[in-house]
XYZ file of C-alpha atoms in Angstrom:
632
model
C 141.960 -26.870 275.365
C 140.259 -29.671 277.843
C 137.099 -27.781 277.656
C 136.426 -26.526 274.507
C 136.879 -27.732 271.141
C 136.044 -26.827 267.857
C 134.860 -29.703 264.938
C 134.051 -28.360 261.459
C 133.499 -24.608 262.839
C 131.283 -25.813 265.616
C 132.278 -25.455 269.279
C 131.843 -28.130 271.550
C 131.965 -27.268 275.826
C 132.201 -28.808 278.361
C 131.042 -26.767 281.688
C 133.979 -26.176 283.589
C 133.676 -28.076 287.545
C 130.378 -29.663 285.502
C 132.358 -31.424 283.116
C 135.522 -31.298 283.843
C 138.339 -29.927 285.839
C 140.945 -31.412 283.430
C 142.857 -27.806 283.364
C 144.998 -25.513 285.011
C 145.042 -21.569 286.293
C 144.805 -20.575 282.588
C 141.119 -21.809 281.550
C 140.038 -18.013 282.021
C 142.240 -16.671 279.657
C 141.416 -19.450 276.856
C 137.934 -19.105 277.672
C 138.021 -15.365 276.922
C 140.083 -15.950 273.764
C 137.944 -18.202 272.844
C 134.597 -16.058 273.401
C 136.003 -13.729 270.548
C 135.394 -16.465 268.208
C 132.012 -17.567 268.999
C 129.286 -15.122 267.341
C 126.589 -13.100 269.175
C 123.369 -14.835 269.911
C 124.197 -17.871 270.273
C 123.602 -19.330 273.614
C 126.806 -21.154 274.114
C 128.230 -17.878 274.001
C 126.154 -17.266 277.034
C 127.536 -20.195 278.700
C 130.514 -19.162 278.689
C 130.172 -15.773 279.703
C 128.409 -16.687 282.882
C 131.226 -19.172 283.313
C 134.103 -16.428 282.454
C 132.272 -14.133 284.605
C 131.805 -16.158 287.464
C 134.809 -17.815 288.125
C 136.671 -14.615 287.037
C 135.637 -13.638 290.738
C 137.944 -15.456 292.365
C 140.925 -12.644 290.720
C 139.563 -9.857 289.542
C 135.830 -8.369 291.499
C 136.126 -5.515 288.714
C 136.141 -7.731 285.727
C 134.187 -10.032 286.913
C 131.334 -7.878 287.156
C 131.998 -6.111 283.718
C 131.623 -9.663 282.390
C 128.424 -10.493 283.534
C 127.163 -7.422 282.852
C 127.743 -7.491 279.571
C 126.030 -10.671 279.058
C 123.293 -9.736 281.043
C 122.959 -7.108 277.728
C 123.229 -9.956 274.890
C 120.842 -12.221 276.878
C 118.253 -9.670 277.408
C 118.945 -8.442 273.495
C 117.914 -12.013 273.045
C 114.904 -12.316 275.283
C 116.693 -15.822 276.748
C 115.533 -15.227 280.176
C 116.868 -18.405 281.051
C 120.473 -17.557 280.890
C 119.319 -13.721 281.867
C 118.620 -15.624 285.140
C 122.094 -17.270 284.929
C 123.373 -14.320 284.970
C 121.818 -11.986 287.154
C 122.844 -15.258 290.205
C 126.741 -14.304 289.273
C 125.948 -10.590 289.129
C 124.332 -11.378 292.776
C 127.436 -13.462 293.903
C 130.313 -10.699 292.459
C 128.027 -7.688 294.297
C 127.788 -9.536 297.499
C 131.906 -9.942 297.350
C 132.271 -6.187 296.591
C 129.999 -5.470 299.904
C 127.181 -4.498 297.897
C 125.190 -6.593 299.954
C 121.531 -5.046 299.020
C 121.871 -4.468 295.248
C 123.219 -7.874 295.799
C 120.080 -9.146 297.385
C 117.671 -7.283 295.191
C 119.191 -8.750 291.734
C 119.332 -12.191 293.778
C 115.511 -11.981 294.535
C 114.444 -10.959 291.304
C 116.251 -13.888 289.565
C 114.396 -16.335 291.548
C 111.337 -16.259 288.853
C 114.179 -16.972 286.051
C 115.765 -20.193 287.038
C 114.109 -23.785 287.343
C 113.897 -24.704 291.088
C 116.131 -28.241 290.402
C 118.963 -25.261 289.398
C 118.340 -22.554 291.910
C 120.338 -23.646 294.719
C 123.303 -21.708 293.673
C 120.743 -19.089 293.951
C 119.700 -19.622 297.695
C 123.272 -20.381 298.418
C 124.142 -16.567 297.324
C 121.225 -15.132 299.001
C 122.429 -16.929 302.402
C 125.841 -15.427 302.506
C 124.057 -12.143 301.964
C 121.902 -12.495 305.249
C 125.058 -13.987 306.641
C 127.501 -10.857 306.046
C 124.655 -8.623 307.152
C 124.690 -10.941 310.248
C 121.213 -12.649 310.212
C 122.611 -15.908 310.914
C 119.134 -17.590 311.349
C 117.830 -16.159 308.100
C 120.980 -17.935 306.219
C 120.801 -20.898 307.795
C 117.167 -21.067 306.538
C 118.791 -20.526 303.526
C 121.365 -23.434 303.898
C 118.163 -25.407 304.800
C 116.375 -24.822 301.180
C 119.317 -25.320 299.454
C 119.728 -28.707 301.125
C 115.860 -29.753 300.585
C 116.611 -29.001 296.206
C 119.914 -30.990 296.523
C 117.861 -33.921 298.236
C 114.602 -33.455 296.359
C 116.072 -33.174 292.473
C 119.062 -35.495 293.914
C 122.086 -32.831 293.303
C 124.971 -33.984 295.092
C 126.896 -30.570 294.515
C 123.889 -28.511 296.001
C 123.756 -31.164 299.347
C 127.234 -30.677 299.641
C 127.166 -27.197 299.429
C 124.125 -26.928 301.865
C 126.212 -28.530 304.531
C 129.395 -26.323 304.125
C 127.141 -23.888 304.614
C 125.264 -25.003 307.454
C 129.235 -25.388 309.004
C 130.529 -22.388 308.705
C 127.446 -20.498 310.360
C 127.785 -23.554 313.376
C 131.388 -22.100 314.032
C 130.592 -18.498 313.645
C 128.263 -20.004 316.945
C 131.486 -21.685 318.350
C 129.624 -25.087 317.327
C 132.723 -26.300 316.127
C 132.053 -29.926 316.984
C 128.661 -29.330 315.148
C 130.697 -27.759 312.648
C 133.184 -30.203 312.036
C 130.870 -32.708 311.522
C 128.840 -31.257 308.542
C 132.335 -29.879 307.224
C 133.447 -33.473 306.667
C 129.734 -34.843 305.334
C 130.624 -31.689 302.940
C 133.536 -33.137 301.856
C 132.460 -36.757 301.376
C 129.760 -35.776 298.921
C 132.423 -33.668 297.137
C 134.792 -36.203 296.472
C 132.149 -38.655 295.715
C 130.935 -36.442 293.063
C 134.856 -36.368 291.513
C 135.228 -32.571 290.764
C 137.685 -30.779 292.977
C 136.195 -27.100 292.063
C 135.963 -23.469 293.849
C 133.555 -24.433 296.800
C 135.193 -28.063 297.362
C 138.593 -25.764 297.903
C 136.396 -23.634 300.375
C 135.048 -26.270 302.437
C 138.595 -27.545 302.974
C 139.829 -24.404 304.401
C 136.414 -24.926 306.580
C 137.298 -28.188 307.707
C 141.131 -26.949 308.654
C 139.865 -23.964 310.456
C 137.269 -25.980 312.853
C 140.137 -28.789 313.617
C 142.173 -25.368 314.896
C 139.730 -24.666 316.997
C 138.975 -27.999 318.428
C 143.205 -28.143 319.387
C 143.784 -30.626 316.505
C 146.139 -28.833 313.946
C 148.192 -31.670 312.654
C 144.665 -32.559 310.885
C 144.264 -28.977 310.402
C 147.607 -28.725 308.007
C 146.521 -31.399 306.078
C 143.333 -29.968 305.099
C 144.902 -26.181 304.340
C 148.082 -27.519 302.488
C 144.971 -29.955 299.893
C 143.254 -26.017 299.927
C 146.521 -24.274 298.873
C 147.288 -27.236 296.092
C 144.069 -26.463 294.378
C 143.783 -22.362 295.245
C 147.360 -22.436 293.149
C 145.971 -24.597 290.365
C 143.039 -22.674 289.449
C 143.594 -19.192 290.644
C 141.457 -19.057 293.280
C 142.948 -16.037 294.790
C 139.920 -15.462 297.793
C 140.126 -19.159 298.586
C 144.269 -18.663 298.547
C 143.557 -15.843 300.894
C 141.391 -17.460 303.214
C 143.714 -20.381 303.400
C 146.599 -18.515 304.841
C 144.511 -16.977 306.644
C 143.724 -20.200 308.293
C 147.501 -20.582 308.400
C 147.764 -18.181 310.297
C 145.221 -18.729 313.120
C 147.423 -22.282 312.801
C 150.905 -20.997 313.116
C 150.367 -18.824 315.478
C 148.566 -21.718 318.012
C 151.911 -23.374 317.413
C 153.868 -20.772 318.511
C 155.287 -19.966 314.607
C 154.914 -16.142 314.904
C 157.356 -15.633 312.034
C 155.514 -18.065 309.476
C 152.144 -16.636 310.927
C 153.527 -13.181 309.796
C 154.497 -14.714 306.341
C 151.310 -16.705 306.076
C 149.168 -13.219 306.365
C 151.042 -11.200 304.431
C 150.261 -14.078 301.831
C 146.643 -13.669 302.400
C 147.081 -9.586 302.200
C 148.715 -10.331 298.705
C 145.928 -12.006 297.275
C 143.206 -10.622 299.161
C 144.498 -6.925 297.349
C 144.528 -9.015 293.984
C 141.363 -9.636 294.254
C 140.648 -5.790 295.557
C 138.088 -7.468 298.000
C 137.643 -5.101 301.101
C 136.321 -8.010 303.068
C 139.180 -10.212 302.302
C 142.157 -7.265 302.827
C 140.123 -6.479 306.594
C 140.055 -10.185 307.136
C 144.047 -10.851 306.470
C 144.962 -7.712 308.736
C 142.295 -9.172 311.368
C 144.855 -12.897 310.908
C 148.181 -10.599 311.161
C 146.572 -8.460 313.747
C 145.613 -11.438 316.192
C 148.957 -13.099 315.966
C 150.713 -10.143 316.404
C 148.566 -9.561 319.659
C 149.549 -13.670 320.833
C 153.275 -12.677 320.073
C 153.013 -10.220 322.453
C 153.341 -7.436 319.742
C 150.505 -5.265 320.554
C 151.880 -1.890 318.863
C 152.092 -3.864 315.752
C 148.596 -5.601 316.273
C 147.371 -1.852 316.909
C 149.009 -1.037 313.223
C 147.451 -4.225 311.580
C 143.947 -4.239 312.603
C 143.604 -0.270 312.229
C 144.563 -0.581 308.757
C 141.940 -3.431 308.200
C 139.071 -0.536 309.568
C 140.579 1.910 306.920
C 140.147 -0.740 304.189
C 136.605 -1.023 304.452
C 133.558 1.002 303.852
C 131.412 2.829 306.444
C 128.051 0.466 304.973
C 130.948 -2.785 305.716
C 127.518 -4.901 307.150
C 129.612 -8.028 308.183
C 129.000 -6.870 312.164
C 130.323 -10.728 313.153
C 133.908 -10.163 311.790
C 133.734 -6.598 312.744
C 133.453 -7.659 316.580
C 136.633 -9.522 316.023
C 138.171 -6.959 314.953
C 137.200 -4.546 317.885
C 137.662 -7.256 320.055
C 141.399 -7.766 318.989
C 141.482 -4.029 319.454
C 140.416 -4.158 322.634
C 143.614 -6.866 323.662
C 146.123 -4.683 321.580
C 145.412 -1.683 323.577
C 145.087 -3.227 327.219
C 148.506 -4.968 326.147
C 150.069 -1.497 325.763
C 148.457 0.014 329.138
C 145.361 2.348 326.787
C 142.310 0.497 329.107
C 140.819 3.460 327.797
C 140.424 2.658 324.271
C 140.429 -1.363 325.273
C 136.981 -0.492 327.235
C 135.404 1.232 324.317
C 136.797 -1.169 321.521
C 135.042 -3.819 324.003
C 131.688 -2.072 323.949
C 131.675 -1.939 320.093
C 132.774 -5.584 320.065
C 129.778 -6.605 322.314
C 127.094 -5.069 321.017
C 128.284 -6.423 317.164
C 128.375 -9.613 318.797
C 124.456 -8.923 320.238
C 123.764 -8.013 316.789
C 124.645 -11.115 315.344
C 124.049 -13.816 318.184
C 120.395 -12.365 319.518
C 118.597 -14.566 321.294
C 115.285 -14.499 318.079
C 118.812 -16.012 315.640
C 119.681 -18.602 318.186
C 116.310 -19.713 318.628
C 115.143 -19.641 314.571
C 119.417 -21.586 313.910
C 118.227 -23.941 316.895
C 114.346 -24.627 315.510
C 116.186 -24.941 311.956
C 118.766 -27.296 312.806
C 115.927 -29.758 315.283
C 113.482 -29.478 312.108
C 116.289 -30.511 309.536
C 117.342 -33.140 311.782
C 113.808 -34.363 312.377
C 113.144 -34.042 308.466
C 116.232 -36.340 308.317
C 115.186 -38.748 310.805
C 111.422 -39.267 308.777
C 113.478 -39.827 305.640
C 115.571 -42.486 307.310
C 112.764 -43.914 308.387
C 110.933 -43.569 305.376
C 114.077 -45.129 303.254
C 114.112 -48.398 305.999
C 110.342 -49.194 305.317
C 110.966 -48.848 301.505
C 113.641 -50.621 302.332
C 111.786 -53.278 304.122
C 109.355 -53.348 301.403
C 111.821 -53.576 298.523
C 113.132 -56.965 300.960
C 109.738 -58.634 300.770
C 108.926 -57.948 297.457
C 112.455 -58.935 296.395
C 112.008 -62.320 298.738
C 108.426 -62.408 296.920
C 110.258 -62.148 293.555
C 112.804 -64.793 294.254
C 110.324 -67.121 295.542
C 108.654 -66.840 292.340
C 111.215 -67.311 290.111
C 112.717 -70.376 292.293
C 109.186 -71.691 291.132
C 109.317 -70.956 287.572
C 113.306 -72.158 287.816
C 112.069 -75.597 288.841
C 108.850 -75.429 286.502
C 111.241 -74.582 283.694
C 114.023 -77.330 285.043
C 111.117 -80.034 284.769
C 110.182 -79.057 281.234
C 113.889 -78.812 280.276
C 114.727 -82.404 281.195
C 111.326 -83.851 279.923
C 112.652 -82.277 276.884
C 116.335 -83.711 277.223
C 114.909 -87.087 278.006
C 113.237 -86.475 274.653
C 116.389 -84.919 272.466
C 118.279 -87.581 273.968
C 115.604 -90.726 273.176
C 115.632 -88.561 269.913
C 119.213 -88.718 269.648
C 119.694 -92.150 270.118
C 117.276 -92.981 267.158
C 119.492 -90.699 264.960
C 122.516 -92.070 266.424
C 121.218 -95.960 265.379
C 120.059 -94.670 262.461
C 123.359 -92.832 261.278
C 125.382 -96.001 262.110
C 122.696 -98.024 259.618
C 122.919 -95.549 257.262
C 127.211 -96.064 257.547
C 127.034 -99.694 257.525
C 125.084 -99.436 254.521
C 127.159 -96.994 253.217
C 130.266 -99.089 253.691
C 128.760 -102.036 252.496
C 127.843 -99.948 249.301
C 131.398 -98.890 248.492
C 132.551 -102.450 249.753
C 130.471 -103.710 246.678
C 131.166 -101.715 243.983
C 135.058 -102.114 245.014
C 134.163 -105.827 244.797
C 132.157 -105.238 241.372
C 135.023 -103.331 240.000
C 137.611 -105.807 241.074
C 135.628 -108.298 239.314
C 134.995 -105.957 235.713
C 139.222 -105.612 236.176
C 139.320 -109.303 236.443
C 137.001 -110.203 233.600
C 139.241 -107.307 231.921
C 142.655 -108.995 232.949
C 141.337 -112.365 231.416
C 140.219 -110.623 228.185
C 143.313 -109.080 227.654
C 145.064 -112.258 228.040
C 143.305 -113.812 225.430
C 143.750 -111.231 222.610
C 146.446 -110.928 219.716
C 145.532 -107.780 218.331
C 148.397 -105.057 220.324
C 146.266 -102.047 219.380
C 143.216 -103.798 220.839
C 144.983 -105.507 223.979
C 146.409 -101.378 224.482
C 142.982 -100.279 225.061
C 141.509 -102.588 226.949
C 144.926 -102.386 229.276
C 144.131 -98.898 229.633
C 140.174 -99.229 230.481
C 141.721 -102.095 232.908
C 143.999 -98.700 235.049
C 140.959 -96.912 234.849
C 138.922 -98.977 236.753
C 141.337 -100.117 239.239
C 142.157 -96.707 240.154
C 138.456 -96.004 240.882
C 138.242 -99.191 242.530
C 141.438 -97.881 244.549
C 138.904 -95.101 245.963
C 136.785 -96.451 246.964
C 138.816 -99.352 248.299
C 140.064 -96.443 250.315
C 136.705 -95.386 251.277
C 136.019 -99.002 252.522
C 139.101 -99.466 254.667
C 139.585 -96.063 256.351
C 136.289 -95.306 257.791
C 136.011 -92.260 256.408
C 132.839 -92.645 254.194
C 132.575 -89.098 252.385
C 136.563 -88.255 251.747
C 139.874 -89.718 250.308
C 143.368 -89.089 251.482
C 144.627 -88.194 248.308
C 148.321 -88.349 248.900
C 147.853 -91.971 250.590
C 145.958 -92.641 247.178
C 148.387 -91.190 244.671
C 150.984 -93.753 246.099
C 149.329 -96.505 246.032
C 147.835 -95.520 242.463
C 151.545 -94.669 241.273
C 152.066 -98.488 242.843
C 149.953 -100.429 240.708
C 150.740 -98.440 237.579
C 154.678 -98.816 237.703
C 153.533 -102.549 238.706
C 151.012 -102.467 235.495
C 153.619 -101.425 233.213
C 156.586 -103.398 234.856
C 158.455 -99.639 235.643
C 159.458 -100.104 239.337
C 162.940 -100.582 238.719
C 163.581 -98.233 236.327
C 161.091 -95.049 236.758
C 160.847 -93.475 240.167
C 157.607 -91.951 241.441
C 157.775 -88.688 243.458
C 155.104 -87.318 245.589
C 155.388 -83.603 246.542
C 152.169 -82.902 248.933
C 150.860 -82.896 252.187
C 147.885 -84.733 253.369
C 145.127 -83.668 252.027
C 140.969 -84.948 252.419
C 138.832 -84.392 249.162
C 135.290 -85.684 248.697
C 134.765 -88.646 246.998
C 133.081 -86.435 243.756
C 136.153 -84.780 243.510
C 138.735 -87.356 244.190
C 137.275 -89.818 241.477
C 137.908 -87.400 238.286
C 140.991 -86.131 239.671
C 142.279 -89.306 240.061
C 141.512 -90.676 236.497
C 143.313 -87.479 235.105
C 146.385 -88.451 237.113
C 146.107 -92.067 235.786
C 146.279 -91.082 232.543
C 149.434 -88.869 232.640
C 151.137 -91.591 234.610
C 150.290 -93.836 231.778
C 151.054 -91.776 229.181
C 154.335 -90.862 230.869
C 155.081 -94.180 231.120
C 154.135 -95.264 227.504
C 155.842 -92.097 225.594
C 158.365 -90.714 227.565
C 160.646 -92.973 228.133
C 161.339 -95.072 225.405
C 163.698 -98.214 224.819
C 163.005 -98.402 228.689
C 164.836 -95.548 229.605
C 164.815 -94.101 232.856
C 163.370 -90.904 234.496
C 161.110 -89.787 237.062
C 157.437 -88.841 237.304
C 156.124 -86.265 239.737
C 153.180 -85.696 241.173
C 151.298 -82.889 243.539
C 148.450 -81.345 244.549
C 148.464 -78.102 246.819
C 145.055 -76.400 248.073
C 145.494 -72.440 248.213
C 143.319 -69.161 248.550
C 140.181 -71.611 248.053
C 141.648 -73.666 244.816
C 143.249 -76.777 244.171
C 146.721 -77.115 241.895
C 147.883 -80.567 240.705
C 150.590 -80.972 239.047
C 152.060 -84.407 236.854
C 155.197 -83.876 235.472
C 158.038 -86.004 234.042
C 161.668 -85.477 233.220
C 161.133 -87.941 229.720
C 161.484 -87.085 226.008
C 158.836 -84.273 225.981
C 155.919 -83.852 223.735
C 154.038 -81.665 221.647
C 150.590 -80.365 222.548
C 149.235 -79.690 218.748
C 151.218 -82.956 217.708
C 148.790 -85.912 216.562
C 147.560 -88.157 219.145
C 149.269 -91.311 219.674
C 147.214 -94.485 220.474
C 143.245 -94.009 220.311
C 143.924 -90.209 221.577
C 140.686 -91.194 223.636
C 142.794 -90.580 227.258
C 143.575 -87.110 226.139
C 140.049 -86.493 225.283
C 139.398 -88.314 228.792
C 141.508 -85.649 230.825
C 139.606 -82.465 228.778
C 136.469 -83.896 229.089
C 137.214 -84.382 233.009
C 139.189 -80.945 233.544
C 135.598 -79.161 231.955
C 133.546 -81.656 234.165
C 135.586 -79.701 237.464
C 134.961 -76.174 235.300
C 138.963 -76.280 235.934
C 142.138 -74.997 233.507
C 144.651 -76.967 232.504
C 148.208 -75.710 231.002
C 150.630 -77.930 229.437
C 154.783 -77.264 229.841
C 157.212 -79.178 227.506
C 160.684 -77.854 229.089
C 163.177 -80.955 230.071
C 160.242 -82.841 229.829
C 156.399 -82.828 229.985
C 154.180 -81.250 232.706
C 150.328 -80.673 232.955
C 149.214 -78.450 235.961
C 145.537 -77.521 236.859
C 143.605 -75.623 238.533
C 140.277 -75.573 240.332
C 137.845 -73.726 242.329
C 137.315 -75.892 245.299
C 133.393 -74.983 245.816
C 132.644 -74.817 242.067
C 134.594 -78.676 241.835
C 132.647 -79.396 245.340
């Protein structure tokens, strides 16, 4: 359900027309199921009584009032005045429906001492209709008038709204209707500002229809009664339904539609008896009762607006519709030749209408109305000059910050004249540092070209082959870390070594060392890949020594083959792989040569805190692994 839900055996509500109005005609019955589940004293239970109760008197007066009076006895079981107060405002609104107009009043008044003022304009709103249906207009418009000054003063858009539908309806029981069509539509406004389309929004539509009627404009009117029917259907609104064809039928019948004016007010009759509202049942026969008397059917009007006397009780106090009745009466039976009866249904229609319009009502609606209009005009006034003095102190504002902006603007280039001045030291200084840098790996590329060279001489002038082996190898060695940073020197990159780039060249000079080129073919399976120079040095000795040893062991006689070579970075690690397609080898087998290159690789492969794995299948392979920030 939209409005309730229930997490971990809690129930969570949202007030229905508060909240919400994300449901359909059926929220009363899954309120009321839902009621059963929640346990007594708990105040949410409350809630939703006064909700179920309330809104349950739009269908069912009875019901309603059984309802509320049944919370009124858990409340007061409870001692939560608060919702006691709640409650005793919907008693006030179901009594006032069911024509008890003074227990209506006196539970109305007595609630007053309950409720905060910021809530109590649904309150003052009830206690207006009262003094309307007992046809003090000027005490309900001073009603209309408080309920307006709480919507303004706590800033509740529903109460201002509601205020001026209010204050419209009791300007066209006047025949204001220009007055009344005006505060109809401000009604409206604020209700669709405020995004709930509820009970009283659906009322004030039906208002707005009804005053275009009687200012001859009832193409607006349909629009306004067909959005009123829409909603009436959604939610069961079944008075609001009835007042709506009602309307209808005050419509149809101006447009000369006497058979959908007949069909419109039996409507009306339909829901007015669902409700069992007395005032709503005399009001439809008044509607069928009125058209029947512009048809020209005045038997049939005679029928109609009798039967709307017998529906009502002899205390009925709403004397303003009961002069419409008496004065449709009054037509009906000069239309069928009784002047008779017409005469006295005029006299009862006249003085009802004294009643209600006295000259002390007119003059207290009148002193109301300049007073509210005057109160409006002094908070106009008073919202320009705080206006006006929110401008200066804004233009104050802004002409203060434009100072502190330029202030701040100066300071913020001094400083970027000094980040930049700052800068270009750094700058000059970086570029030293690089030429220095350079010129550092320049020299120990030339210092290692020269050990190679003193090397190359030394092996040329030795006999002994075991002797001339090593020193070959400890000549490799050196040129491949010359190679780096030969590398280093010639690329411009300072800190890192294109490693692929590398292993060719490095694969190059050994195949050149060991006069292999035409018979062993070197293989590079990589992408490019950067590594710092602390990491590319060891690396590359390791690969220099498999290449040699490949090249001295497994391919003898000068056979041929192919050596491989590649190193992959994944998931934060580096692999290398060397392998060769030669004569294979054993790992536990004794060392040939010096065995000092295979202690070089282990003592390297530790140095990286790597693991190495050797593979003897259609040849020899070494692969490794290392962490990239532990080898870093």
């Amino acid at each position: 359900m939209a409005q309730i839900v229930e997490k971990n055996g809690f129930f969570q509500y949202q007030e229905v027309f508060v909240e919400t109005d994300d449901f359909q005609a059926d929220y009363l019955d899954q309120l009321e199921n839902t009621l059963l589940k929640i346990s007594e004293k708990d105040t949410l239970r409350l809630e939703i009584i006064n909700d179920l109760g309330y809104y349950y008197h739009t269908r069912n007066l009875t019901k309603a009032l059984s309802i509320i009076e049944g919370g009124l006895l858990e409340a007061r079981e409870m001692g939560d005045s608060y919702w006691e107060g709640h409650l005793m405002v919907s008693q006030g609104a179901i009594l006032l429906r069911m024509e008890e107009l003074d227990p209506a009043e006196m539970v109305l008044k007595e609630a007053i001492d309950k409720i905060p003022e910021s809530e109590s304009w649904l309150l003052y709103t009830n206690l207006g209709y009262v003094y309307e249906r007992k046809g003090l207009l000027g005490e309900a418009f001073s009603y209309a008038s408080k309920v307006l000054e709480i919507g303004e003063t706590y800033g509740d858009p529903k109460a201002v709204a509601m205020a001026y539908s209010d204050m419209s309806n009791l300007f066209w029981k006047q025949g204001k209707f220009e007055d009344a069509l005006a505060f109809g539509l401000k009604s409206v406004e604020l209700f669709e500002k405020r995004g709930l389309k509820d009970l009283d929004y659906d009322f004030t539509l039906h208002l707005v229809g009804q005053f275009y009627v009687d200012l001859g404009e009832p193409e607006k009117a349909l629009d306004f009664f067909q959005r009123s029917v829409v909603l009436g259907e959604r939610y069961g609104f079944y008075n609001n339904l009835s007042d709506s064809f009602i309307a209808l039928v005050n419509l149809q019948s101006t447009l000369g539609d006497f058979t959908g004016a007949k069909k419109s007010g039996l409507e009306a009759l339909r829901y007015a008896e669902l409700l069992e509202n007395e005032f709503m049942i005399m009001r439809s026969y008044l509607a069928l009762g009125k058209a029947s008397n512009t048809s020209g059917d005045h038997l049939d009007a005679v029928g109609y607006l009798e039967s709307g006397l017998a529906n009502i009780k002899s205390n009925f106090g709403d004397k303003f519709y009961l002069s419409l009745v008496f004065d449709e009466i009054s037509k009906a039976h000069e239309g069928i030749g009784d002047f008779k009866n017409a005469l006295e249904a005029t006299r009862r229609s006249n003085q009802l209408r004294r009643d209600v319009f006295s000259d002390e009502a007119e003059e207290k609606i009148a002193i109301l109305q300049t007073e509210m209009e005057v109160s409006q005009k002094e908070n106009t006034i008073k919202l320009q000059q705080a206006e006006l003095a929110k401008n200066r102190l804004m233009q104050a504002f802004y002409l203060t910050l434009a100072i502190v902006a330029v202030v701040f603007l100066f300071l913020l280039y001094r400083v970027f004249l000094r980040k930049k001045k700052y800068s270009q030291l750094l700058e000059k200084r970086n570029k030293e540092k690089e030429y220095l840098l350079k010129e550092i790996h320049h020299r120990v590329k030339n210092n290692l070209e020269t050990i190679s060279s003193l090397l190359s001489l030394q092996i040329a002038s030795i006999d002994s082959l075991e002797f001339k082996q090593m020193l070959e190898e400890t000549y490799t060695r050196v040129q491949s870390m010359g190679m780096i940073h030969l590398s280093l020197y010639k690329e411009g990159n300072l800190k890192q070594v294109e490693m692929k780039k590398f292993f060719e060249e490095l694969g190059s000079f050994i195949l050149d060392t060991f006069d292999a080129e035409d018979r062993v073919t070197f293989e590079i399976d990589m992408d490019s890949i950067e590594l710092d120079v602390d990491l590319a040095i060891p690396i590359g000795l390791i690969v220099n020594e498999l290449i040699s040893n490949s090249l001295k062991y497994a391919f003898p006689k000068k056979s041929v083959g192919k050596i491989s070579v590649s190193l992959q970075e994944r998931d934060g690690c580096l692999f290398l792989n060397v392998s060769d397609d030669g004569i294979g080898m054993e790992m536990d087998s004794p060392s040939k040569g010096t065995g000092f290159g295979k202690e070089l690789i282990n003592l390297l492969t530790r140095q990286l805190d790597g693991k190495m794995n050797f593979y003897n299948e259609s040849g020899t392979s070494f692969s490794f692994e290392f962490i990239l920030n532990k080898a870093a």
